[in-house]
C-alpha cells in the first residue's frame, strides 16, 4: 500500500492461513486488519462493511504519520 505497510493475504481455510485466522480471531471473510509490529490489532476495517479505496487511503495516511 505504501512504504510503511506490508500487505499479506492468506486463505484462512488452509495451511498457515488457518493459524493466522485463529490468532486474530477471524470469523468472516474478507477480513482486513491493521496490525502493528508487536501483533496488536490496531483496527479492524471490516467490522461494519468491506472498506472501499478511499477508506484504505485514509487508513494508510492515519498510520503513516505514527
GROMACS .gro file of C-alpha atoms in nm:
model
   66
    1UNK     CA    1   0.000   0.000   0.000
    2UNK     CA    2   0.288   0.235   0.082
    3UNK     CA    3   0.636   0.234   0.239
    4UNK     CA    4   0.511   0.169   0.596
    5UNK     CA    5   0.269  -0.115   0.522
    6UNK     CA    6   0.333  -0.478   0.447
    7UNK     CA    7   0.030  -0.635   0.285
    8UNK     CA    8  -0.038  -1.003   0.347
    9UNK     CA    9  -0.311  -1.221   0.207
   10UNK     CA   10  -0.399  -1.562   0.350
   11UNK     CA   11  -0.658  -1.825   0.273
   12UNK     CA   12  -0.791  -1.876   0.625
   13UNK     CA   13  -0.915  -2.224   0.542
   14UNK     CA   14  -0.579  -2.387   0.463
   15UNK     CA   15  -0.226  -2.417   0.598
   16UNK     CA   16  -0.069  -2.105   0.751
   17UNK     CA   17  -0.387  -1.908   0.690
   18UNK     CA   18  -0.571  -2.120   0.947
   19UNK     CA   19  -0.312  -2.032   1.212
   20UNK     CA   20  -0.333  -1.662   1.129
   21UNK     CA   21  -0.715  -1.667   1.136
   22UNK     CA   22  -0.714  -1.837   1.474
   23UNK     CA   23  -0.451  -1.599   1.617
   24UNK     CA   24  -0.652  -1.292   1.517
   25UNK     CA   25  -0.998  -1.444   1.573
   26UNK     CA   26  -1.112  -1.405   1.213
   27UNK     CA   27  -1.474  -1.512   1.180
   28UNK     CA   28  -1.582  -1.359   0.849
   29UNK     CA   29  -1.437  -1.309   0.504
   30UNK     CA   30  -1.287  -1.092   0.381
   31UNK     CA   31  -1.125  -0.951   0.694
   32UNK     CA   32  -0.889  -0.655   0.680
   33UNK     CA   33  -0.686  -0.585   0.993
   34UNK     CA   34  -0.425  -0.321   1.069
   35UNK     CA   35  -0.168  -0.493   1.292
   36UNK     CA   36   0.142  -0.334   1.445
   37UNK     CA   37   0.490  -0.487   1.467
   38UNK     CA   38   0.400  -0.643   1.804
   39UNK     CA   39   0.096  -0.821   1.653
   40UNK     CA   40  -0.154  -0.590   1.823
   41UNK     CA   41  -0.469  -0.531   1.619
   42UNK     CA   42  -0.492  -0.155   1.581
   43UNK     CA   43  -0.800  -0.153   1.365
   44UNK     CA   44  -1.047  -0.397   1.210
   45UNK     CA   45  -1.162  -0.236   0.887
   46UNK     CA   46  -1.432  -0.494   0.828
   47UNK     CA   47  -1.629  -0.453   1.150
   48UNK     CA   48  -1.922  -0.289   0.972
   49UNK     CA   49  -1.857  -0.328   0.599
   50UNK     CA   50  -1.594  -0.401   0.338
   51UNK     CA   51  -1.374  -0.091   0.307
   52UNK     CA   52  -1.351   0.093  -0.021
   53UNK     CA   53  -1.048   0.252  -0.189
   54UNK     CA   54  -1.096   0.587  -0.011
   55UNK     CA   55  -1.117   0.408   0.325
   56UNK     CA   56  -0.785   0.236   0.259
   57UNK     CA   57  -0.619   0.562   0.157
   58UNK     CA   58  -0.743   0.730   0.476
   59UNK     CA   59  -0.613   0.444   0.691
   60UNK     CA   60  -0.273   0.447   0.521
   61UNK     CA   61  -0.243   0.819   0.592
   62UNK     CA   62  -0.359   0.773   0.951
   63UNK     CA   63  -0.095   0.513   1.033
   64UNK     CA   64   0.182   0.658   0.815
   65UNK     CA   65   0.213   0.955   1.047
   66UNK     CA   66   0.272   0.741   1.359
   0.00000   0.00000   0.00000
